[in-house]
Coordinates of C-alpha atoms in Angstrom, one line a residue:
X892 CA 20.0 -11.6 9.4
X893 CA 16.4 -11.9 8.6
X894 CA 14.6 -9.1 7.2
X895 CA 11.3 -8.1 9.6
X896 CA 8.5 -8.6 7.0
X897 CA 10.3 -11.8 6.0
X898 CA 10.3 -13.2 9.5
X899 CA 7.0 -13.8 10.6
X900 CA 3.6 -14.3 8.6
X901 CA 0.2 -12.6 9.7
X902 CA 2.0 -11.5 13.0
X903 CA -0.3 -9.0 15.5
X904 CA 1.7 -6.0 14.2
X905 CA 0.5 -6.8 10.8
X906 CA 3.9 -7.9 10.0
X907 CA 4.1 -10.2 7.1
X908 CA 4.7 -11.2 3.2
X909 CA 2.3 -8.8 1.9
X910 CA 3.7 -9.7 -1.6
X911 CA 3.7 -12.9 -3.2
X912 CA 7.7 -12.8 -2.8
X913 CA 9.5 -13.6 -5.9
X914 CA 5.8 -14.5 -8.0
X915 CA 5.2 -12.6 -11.5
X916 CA 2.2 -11.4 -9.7
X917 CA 2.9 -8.2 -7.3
X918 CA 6.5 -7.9 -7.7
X919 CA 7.7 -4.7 -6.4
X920 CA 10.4 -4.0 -9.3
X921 CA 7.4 -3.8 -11.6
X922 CA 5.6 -1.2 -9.0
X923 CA 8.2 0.9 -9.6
X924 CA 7.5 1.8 -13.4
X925 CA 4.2 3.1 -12.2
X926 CA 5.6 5.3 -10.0
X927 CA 7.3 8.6 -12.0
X928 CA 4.4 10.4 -12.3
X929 CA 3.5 10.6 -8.6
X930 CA 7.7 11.7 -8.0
X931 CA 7.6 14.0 -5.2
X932 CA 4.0 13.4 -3.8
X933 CA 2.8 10.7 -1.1
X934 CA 2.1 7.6 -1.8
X935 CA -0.1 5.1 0.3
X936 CA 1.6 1.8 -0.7
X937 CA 1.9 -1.8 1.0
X938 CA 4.4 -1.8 3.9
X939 CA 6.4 -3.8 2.8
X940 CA 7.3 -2.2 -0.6
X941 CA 8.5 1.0 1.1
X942 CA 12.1 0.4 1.0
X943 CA 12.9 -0.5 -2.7
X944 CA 10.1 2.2 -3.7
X945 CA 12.3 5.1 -1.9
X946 CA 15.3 3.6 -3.4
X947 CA 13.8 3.0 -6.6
X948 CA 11.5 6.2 -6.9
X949 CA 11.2 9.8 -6.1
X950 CA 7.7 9.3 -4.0
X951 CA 7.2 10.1 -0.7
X952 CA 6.0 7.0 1.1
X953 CA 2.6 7.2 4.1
X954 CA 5.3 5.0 6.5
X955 CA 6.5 1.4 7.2
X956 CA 7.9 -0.4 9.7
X957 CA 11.3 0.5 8.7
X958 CA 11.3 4.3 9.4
X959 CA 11.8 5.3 12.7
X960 CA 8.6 7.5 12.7
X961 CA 5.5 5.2 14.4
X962 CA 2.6 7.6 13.9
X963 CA 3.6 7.4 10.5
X964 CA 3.2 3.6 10.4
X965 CA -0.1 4.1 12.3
X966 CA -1.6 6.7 9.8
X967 CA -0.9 3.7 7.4
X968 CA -2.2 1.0 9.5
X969 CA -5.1 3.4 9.7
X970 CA -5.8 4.3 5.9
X971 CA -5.4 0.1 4.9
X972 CA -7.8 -1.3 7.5
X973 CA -10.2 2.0 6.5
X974 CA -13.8 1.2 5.2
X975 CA -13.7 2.5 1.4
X976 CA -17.1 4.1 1.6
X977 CA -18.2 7.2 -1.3
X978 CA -15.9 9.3 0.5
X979 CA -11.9 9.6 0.9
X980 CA -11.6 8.5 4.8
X981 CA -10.4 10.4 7.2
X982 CA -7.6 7.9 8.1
X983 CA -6.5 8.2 4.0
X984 CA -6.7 11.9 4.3
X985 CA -4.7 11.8 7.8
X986 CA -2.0 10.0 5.6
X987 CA -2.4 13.1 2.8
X988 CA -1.2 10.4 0.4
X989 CA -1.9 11.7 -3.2
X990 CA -1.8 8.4 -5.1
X991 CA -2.8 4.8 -3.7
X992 CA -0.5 1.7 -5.0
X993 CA -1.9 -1.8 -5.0
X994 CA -1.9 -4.8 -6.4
X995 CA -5.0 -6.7 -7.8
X996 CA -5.0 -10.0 -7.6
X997 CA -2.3 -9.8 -4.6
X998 CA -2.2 -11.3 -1.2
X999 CA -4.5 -10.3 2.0
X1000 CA -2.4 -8.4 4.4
X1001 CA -1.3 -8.9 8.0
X1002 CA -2.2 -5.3 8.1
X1003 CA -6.1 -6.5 7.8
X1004 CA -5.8 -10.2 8.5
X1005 CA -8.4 -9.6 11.6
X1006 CA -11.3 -7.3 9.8
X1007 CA -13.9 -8.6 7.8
X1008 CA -12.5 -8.6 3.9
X1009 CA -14.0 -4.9 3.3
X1010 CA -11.2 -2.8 3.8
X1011 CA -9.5 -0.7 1.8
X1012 CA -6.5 -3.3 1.2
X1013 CA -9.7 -5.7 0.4
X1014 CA -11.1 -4.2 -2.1
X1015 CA -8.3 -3.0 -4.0
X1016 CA -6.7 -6.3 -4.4
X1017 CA -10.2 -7.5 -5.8
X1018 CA -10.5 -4.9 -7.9
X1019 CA -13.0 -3.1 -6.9
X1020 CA -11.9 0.6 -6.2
X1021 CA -14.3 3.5 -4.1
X1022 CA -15.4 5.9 -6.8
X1023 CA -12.9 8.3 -4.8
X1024 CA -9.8 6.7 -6.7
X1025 CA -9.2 6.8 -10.4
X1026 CA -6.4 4.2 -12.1
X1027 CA -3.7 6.6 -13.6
X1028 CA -1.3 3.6 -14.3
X1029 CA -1.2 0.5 -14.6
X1030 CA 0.8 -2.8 -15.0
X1031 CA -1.3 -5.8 -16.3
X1032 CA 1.8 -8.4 -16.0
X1033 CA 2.3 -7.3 -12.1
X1034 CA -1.1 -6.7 -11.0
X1035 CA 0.0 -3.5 -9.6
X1036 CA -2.2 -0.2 -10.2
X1037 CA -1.7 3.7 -9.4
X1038 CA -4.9 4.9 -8.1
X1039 CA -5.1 9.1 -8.0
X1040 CA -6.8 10.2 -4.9
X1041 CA -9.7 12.3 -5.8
X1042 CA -9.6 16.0 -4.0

């Protein structure tokens, strides 16, 4: 049985190794240390780390392709492809995610693959977050960062 974001790369559903798969760079197991002090609240979070983080953790996750809740998925669709801007936007606060998980350095998503590289997704993974997120955690090793959301 293949496993959907396994299955096909840069698909038009956005469906897709997000994660350089089994790389010390963006490996989920090391997202998950980041993740105790957002327990309980929403996380906005690359699709395809959703299932081990709700294993793994107590967050709350925007959506994936695995749940069986599509406006979910969309509100996280949404929030990634977002323009950063000074401002939160209103597809992140549609998504009411409290804390923003990415990793810099990591891989351009399927979930932007047709925008211009100056999406949310885009500049996280270079980097470069809107003054609207603050790091809280990080994991050097990984690449992965908790951003907090800014009321």
């Amino acid at each position: 049985m293949l496993i959907p974001s396994l299955a096909a790369e840069n698909t038009p559903l956005g469906v897709g190794p997000d994660i350089a798969i089994g790389s010390p760079s963006c490996d989920g197991a090391a997202a998950t240390r980041l993740l105790g002090q957002a327990a309980g609240a929403v996380v906005l979070t690359d699709p395809n780390l959703v299932p081990e983080l709700l294993y793994r953790t107590r967050i709350l996750t925007v959506g994936s392709l695995y749940h069986r809740n599509a406006m979910a998925y969309m509100r996280l669709h949404a929030a990634w492809r977002s323009e950063p801007g000074n401002v939160v936007p209103e597809a992140v606060q549609a998504t009411r995610a409290r804390f923003v998980l990415a990793c810099r350095g990591g891989m351009r998503s399927g979930v932007v693959v047709d925008l211009p590289e100056t999406t949310l997704w885009d500049v996280l993974i270079a980097g470069t977050p809107p003054a609207w997120l603050t790091a809280v955690a990080e994991d050097a090793e990984s690449g992965f960062v908790l951003y907090a959301v800014k009321p």
